[in-house]
GROMACS .gro file of C-alpha atoms in nm:
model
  325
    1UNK     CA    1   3.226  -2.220   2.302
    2UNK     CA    2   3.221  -2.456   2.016
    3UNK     CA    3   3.195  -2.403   1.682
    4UNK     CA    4   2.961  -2.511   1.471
    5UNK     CA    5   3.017  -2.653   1.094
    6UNK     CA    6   2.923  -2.337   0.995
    7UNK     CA    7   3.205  -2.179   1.115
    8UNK     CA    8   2.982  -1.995   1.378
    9UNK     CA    9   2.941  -2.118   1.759
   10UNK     CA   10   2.623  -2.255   1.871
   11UNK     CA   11   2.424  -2.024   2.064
   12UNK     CA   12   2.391  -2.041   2.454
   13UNK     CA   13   2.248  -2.278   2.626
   14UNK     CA   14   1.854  -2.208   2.721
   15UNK     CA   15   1.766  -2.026   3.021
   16UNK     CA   16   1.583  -2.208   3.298
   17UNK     CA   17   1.211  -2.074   3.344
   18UNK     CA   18   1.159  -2.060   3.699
   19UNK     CA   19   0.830  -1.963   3.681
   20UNK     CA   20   0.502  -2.213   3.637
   21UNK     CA   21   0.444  -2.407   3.323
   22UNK     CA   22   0.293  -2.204   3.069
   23UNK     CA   23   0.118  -2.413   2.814
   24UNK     CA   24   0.018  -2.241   2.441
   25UNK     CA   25  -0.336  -2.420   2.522
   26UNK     CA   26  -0.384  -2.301   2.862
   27UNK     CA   27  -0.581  -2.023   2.786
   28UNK     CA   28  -0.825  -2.054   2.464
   29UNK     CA   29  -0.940  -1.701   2.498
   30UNK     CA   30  -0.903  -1.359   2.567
   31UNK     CA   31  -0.817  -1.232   2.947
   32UNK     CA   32  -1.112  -1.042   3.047
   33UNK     CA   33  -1.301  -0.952   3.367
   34UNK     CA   34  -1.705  -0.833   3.292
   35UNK     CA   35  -1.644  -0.756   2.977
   36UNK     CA   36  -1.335  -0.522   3.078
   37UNK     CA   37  -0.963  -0.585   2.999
   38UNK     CA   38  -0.794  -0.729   3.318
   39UNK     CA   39  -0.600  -0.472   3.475
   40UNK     CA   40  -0.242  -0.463   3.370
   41UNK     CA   41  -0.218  -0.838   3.283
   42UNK     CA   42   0.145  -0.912   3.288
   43UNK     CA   43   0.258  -0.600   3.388
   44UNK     CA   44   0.277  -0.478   3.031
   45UNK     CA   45   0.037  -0.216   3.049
   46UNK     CA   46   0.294   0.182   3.058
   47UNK     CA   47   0.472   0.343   2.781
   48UNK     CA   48   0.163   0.574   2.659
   49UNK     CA   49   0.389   0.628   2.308
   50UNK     CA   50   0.107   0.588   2.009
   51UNK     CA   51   0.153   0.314   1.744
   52UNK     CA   52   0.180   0.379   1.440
   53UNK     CA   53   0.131   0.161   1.125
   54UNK     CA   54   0.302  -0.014   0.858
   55UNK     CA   55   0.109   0.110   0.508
   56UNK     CA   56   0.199   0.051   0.154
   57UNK     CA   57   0.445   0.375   0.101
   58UNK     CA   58   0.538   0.420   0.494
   59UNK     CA   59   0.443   0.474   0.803
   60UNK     CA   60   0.081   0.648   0.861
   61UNK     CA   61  -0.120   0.699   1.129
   62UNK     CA   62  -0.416   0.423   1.274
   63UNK     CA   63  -0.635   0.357   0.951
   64UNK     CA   64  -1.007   0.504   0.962
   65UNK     CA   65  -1.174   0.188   1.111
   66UNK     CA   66  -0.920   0.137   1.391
   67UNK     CA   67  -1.033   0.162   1.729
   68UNK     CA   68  -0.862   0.428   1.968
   69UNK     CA   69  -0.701   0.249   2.241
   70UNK     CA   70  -0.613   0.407   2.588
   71UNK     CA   71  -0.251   0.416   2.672
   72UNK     CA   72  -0.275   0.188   2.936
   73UNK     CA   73  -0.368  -0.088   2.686
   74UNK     CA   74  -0.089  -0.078   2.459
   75UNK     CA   75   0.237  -0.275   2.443
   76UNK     CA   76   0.488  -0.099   2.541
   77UNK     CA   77   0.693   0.134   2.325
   78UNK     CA   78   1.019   0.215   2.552
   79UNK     CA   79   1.238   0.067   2.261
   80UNK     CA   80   1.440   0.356   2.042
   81UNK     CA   81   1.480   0.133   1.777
   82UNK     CA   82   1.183  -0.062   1.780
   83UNK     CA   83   0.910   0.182   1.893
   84UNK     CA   84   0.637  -0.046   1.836
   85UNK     CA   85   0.806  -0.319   2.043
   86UNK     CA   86   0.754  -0.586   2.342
   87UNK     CA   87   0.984  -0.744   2.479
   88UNK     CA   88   0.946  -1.132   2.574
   89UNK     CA   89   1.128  -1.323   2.876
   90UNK     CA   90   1.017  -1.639   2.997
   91UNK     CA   91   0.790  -1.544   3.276
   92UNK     CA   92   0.579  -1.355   3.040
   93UNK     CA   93   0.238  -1.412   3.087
   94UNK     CA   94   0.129  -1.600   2.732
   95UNK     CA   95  -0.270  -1.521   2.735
   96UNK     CA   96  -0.166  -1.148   2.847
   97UNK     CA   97   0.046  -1.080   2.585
   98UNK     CA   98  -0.136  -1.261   2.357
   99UNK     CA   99  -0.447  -1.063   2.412
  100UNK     CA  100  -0.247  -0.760   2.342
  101UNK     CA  101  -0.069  -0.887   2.027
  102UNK     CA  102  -0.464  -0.967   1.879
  103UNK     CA  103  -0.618  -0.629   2.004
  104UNK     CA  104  -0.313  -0.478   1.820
  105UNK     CA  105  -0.397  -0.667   1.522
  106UNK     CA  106  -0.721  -0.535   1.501
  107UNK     CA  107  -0.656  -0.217   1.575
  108UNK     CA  108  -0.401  -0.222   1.273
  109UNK     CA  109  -0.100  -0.209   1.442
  110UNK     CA  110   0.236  -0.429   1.395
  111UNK     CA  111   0.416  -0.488   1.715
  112UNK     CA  112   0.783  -0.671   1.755
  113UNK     CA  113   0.892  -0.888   1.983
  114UNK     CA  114   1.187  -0.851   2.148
  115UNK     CA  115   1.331  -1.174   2.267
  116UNK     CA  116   1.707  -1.275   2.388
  117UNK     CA  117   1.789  -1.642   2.493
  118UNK     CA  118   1.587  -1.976   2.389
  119UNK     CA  119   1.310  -1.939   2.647
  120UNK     CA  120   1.256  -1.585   2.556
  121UNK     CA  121   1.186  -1.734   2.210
  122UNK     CA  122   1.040  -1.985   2.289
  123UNK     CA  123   0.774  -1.749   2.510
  124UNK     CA  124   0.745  -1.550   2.181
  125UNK     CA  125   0.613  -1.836   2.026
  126UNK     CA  126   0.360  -1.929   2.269
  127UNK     CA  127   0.253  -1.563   2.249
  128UNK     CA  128   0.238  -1.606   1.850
  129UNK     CA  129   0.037  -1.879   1.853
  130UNK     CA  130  -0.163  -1.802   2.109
  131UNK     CA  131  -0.257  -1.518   1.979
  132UNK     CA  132  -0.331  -1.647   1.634
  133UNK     CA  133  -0.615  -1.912   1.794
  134UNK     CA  134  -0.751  -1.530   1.925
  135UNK     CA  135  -0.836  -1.392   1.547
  136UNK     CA  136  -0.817  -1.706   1.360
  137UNK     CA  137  -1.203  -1.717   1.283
  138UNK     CA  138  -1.205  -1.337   1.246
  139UNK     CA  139  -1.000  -1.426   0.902
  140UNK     CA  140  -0.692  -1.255   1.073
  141UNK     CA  141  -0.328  -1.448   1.053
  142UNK     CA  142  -0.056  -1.361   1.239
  143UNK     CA  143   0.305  -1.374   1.059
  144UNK     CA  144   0.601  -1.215   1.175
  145UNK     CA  145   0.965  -1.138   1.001
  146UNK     CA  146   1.281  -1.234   1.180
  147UNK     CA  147   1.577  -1.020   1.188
  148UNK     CA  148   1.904  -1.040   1.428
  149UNK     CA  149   1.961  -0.805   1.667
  150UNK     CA  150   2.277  -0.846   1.706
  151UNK     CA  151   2.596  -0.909   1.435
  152UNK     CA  152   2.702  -1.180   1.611
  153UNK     CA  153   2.476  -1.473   1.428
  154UNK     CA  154   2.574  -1.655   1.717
  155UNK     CA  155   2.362  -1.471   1.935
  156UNK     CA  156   1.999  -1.508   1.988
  157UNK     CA  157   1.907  -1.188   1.995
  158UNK     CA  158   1.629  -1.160   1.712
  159UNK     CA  159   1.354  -0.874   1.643
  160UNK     CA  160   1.020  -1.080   1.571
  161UNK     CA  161   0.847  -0.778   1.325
  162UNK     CA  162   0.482  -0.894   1.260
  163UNK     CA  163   0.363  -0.848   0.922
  164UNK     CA  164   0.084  -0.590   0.783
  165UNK     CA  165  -0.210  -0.789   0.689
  166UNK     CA  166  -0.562  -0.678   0.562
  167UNK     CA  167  -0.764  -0.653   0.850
  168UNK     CA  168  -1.121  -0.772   0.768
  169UNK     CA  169  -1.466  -0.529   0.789
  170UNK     CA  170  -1.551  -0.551   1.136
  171UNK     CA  171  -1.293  -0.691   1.319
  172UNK     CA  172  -1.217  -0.356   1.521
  173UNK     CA  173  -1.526  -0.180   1.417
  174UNK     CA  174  -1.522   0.186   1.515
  175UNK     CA  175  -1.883   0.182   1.692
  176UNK     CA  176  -1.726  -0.075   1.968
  177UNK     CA  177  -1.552   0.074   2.272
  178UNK     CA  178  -1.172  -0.028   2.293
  179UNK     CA  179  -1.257  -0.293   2.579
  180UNK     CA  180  -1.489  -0.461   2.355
  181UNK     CA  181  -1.233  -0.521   2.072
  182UNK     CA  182  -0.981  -0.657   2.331
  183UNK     CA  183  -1.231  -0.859   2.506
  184UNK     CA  184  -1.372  -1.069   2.224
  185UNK     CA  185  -1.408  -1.084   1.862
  186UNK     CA  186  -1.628  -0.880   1.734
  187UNK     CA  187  -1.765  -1.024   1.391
  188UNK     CA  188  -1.655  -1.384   1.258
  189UNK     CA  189  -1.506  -1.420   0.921
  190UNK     CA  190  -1.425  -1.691   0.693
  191UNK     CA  191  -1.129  -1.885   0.834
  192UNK     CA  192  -0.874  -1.785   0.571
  193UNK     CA  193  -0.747  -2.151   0.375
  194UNK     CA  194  -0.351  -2.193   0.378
  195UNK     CA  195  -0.153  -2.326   0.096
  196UNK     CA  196   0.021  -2.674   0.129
  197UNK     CA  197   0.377  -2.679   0.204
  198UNK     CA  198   0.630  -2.817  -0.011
  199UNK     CA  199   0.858  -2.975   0.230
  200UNK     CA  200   0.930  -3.006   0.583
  201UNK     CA  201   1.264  -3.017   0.842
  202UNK     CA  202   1.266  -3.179   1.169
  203UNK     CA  203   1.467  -2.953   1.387
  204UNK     CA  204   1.650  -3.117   1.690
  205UNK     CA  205   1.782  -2.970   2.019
  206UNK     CA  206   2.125  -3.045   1.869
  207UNK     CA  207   2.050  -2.895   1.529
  208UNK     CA  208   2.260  -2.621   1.371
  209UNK     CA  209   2.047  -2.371   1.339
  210UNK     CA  210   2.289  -2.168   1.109
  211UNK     CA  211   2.302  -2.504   0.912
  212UNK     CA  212   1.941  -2.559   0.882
  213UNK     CA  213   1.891  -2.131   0.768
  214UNK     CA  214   2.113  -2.224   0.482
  215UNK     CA  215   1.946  -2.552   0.414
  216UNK     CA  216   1.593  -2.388   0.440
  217UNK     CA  217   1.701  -2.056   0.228
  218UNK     CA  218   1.848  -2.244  -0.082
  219UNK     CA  219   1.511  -2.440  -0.071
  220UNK     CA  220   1.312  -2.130  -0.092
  221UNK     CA  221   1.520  -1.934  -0.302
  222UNK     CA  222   1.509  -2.329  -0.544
  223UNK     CA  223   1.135  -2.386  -0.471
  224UNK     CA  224   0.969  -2.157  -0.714
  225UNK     CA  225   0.740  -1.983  -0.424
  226UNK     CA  226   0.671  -2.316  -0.259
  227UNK     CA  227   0.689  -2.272   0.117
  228UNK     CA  228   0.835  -2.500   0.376
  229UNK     CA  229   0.739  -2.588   0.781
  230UNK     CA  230   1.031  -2.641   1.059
  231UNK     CA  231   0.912  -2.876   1.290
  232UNK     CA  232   0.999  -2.865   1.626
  233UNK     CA  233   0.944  -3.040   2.000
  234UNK     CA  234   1.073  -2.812   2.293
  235UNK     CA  235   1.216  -2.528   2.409
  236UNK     CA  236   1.566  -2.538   2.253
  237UNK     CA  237   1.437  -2.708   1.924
  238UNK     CA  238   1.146  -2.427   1.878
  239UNK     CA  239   1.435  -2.180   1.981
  240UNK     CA  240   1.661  -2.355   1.686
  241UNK     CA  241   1.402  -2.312   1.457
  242UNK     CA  242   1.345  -1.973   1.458
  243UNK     CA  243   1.702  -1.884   1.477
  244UNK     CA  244   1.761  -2.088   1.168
  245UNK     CA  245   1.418  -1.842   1.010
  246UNK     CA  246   1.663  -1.573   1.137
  247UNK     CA  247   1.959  -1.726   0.902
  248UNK     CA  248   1.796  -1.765   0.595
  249UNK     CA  249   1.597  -1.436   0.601
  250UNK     CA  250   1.962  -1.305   0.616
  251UNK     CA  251   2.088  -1.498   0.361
  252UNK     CA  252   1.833  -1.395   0.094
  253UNK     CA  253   1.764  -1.089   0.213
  254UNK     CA  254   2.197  -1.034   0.119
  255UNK     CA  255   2.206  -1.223  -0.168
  256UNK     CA  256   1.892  -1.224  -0.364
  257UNK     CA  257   1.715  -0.935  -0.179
  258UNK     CA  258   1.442  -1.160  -0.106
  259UNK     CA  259   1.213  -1.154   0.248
  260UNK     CA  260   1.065  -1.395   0.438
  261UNK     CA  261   0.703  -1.417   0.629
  262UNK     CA  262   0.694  -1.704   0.902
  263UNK     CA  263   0.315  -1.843   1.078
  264UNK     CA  264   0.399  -2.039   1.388
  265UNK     CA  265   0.139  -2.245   1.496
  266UNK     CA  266   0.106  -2.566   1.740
  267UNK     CA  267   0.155  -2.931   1.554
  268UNK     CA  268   0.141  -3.299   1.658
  269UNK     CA  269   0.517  -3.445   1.592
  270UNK     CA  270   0.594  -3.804   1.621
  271UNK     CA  271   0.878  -3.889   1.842
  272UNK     CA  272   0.916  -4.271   1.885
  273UNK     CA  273   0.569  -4.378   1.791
  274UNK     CA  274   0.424  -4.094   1.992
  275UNK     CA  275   0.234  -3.798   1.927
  276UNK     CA  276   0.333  -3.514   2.090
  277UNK     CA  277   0.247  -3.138   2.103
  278UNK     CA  278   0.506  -2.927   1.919
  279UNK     CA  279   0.528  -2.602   1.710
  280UNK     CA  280   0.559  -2.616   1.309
  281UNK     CA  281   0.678  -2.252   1.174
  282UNK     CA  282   0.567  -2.234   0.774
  283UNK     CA  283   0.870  -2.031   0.645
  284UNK     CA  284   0.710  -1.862   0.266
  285UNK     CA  285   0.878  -1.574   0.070
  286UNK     CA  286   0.674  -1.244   0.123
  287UNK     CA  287   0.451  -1.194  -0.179
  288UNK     CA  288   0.549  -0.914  -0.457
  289UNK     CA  289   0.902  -1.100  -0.457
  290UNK     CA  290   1.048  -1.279  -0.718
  291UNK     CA  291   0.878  -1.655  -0.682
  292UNK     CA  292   0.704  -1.623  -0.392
  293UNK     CA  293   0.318  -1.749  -0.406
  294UNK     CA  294  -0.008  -1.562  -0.140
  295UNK     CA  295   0.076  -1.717   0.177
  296UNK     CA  296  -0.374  -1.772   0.147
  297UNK     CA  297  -0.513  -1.925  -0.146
  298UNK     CA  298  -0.785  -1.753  -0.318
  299UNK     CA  299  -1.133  -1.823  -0.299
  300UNK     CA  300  -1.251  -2.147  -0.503
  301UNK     CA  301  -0.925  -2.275  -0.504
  302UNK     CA  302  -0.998  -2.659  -0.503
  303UNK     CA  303  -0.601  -2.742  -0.440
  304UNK     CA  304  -0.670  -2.504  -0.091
  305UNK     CA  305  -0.651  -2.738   0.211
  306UNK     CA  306  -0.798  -2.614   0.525
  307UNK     CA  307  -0.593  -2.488   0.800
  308UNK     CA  308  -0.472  -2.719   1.022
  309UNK     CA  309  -0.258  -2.736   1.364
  310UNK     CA  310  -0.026  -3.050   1.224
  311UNK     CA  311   0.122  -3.070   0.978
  312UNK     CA  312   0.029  -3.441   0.813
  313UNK     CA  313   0.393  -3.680   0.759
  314UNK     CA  314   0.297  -3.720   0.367
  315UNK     CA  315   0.336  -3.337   0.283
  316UNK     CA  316   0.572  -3.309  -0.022
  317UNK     CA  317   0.897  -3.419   0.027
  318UNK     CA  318   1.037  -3.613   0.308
  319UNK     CA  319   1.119  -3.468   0.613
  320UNK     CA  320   1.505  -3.361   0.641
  321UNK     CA  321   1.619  -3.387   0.964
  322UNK     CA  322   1.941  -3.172   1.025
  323UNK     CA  323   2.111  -3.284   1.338
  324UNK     CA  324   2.509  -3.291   1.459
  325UNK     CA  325   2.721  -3.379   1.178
   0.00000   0.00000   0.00000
């Protein structure tokens, strides 16, 4: 295996998906059959363990305007160390998942996804995204944490922890039956507004992702609270990406005891005068640390762009593209 300039070897080549071509836009919104959930999309539905969730203090049980959802409609929660946990291969099925990973949002409940190998991460990402187009207008964003798995750095073996977020009035309301909150949203809210990024790195299929975690975390760590996007085109550049995510939440999580919060979504990213579909992840320090600024801008904030799926060439700073040395 060859090392990197990092010092590390490159992770493993991707895994080839044998199954059909899952697109993030195949599937706009929530599997359902007459207003029922679809029985055991994706083979996910088992492991009748409860969920618990992530409150400010600890762990506590589902809060009072959670729904109760049957066992069989859970993610499943074989994992010892990550009760709460799915894990993601690439013949997942994206809208299945997906559906899951929104119902559990609105139920108050913060899965992980287990992934291993770039397709597996890449999957994850679909699912992410996917997802997030589910409870987008509910006012509902979907981050997740990355952590390794593994203490070999090398390895792409990650924990994808999604994030507490305030769940707004009525998006699992208590007098709708659990098939109702997983078939379709329930009230509409305010599409939350998302601050502009500060600057942007093109990641490659022959980036270093350990390279580009150390480039992205002194950026951070420098940027008084400004955030930053990875762009990305592919499986093995999206699977770079998030392994470099993994990097520098390790890196300042060690040295400056800092955390990170990532929101994946889909962008446009010019390749040779086209446009093509790819995946920007917006990489911000959590808030209550040291420099980091609310991921959502407040209400009335004139500088507040709306959220949108690409992320425009002009941002802030040039793009820094971080390819083979």
């Amino acid at each position: 295996m060859r090392p990197g300039p990092s010092g590390l070897p490159h992770h493993s080549l991707p895994l080839r998906n044998v199954g059909p071509p899952l697109h993030p836009d195949a599937r706009e919104h929530e599997p359902y059959v007459g207003g029922q959930p679809a029985a055991n999309p994706g083979g996910l539905a088992g492991a009748p363990a409860a969920f618990q969730t992530m409150a400010a203090g600890g762990a506590s049980q589902l809060g009072a305007g959670a729904v109760a959802v049957p066992p069989a409609e859970r993610l499943p929660s074989d994992d010892p160390v990550y009760p709460n946990a799915v894990k993601i291969s690439h013949s997942s099925k994206i809208p299945a998942v997906a559906g899951k990973i929104a119902h559990s949002m609105r139920s108050r409940e913060w899965p992980t996804l287990l992934v291993a190998g770039n397709s597996s991460i890449h999957a994850a990402v679909k699912c992410l995204t996917t997802a997030g187009r589910f409870v987008h207008a509910e006012g509902i964003l979907i981050e997740f944490e990355p952590a390794f798995r593994d203490e070999d750095h090398s390895r792409a073996l990650l924990a994808l922890h999604v994030l507490p977020v305030a769940v707004p009035p009525g998006a699992a309301a208590a007098a709708a039956g659990p098939s109702a909150a997983f078939a379709a949203p329930i009230q509409p809210a305010p599409p939350p507004q998302r601050r502009p990024a500060a600057f942007e790195i093109k990641v490659s299929t022959h980036s270093r992702h350990a390279r580009v975690g150390a480039a992205l975390s002194a950026r951070l760590a420098e940027g008084g609270g400004a955030s930053g996007v990875l762009l990305a085109l592919g499986e093995t550049a999206v699977a770079n990406a998030v392994m470099a995510t993994a990097h520098a939440a390790h890196y300042l999580a060690a040295r400056r005891g800092l955390r990170l919060a990532v929101y994946a979504t889909a962008a446009i990213v010019v390749k040779e005068g086209g446009q093509l579909n790819g995946v920007a992840l917006e990489v911000r320090l959590q808030s209550g640390h040291a420099g980091a600024a609310p991921a959502v801008a407040a209400p009335g904030d004139a500088a507040a762009p709306a959220l949108v799926p690409a992320v425009p060439p002009e941002l802030g700073l040039a793009g820094l593209s971080l390819g083979p040395s």
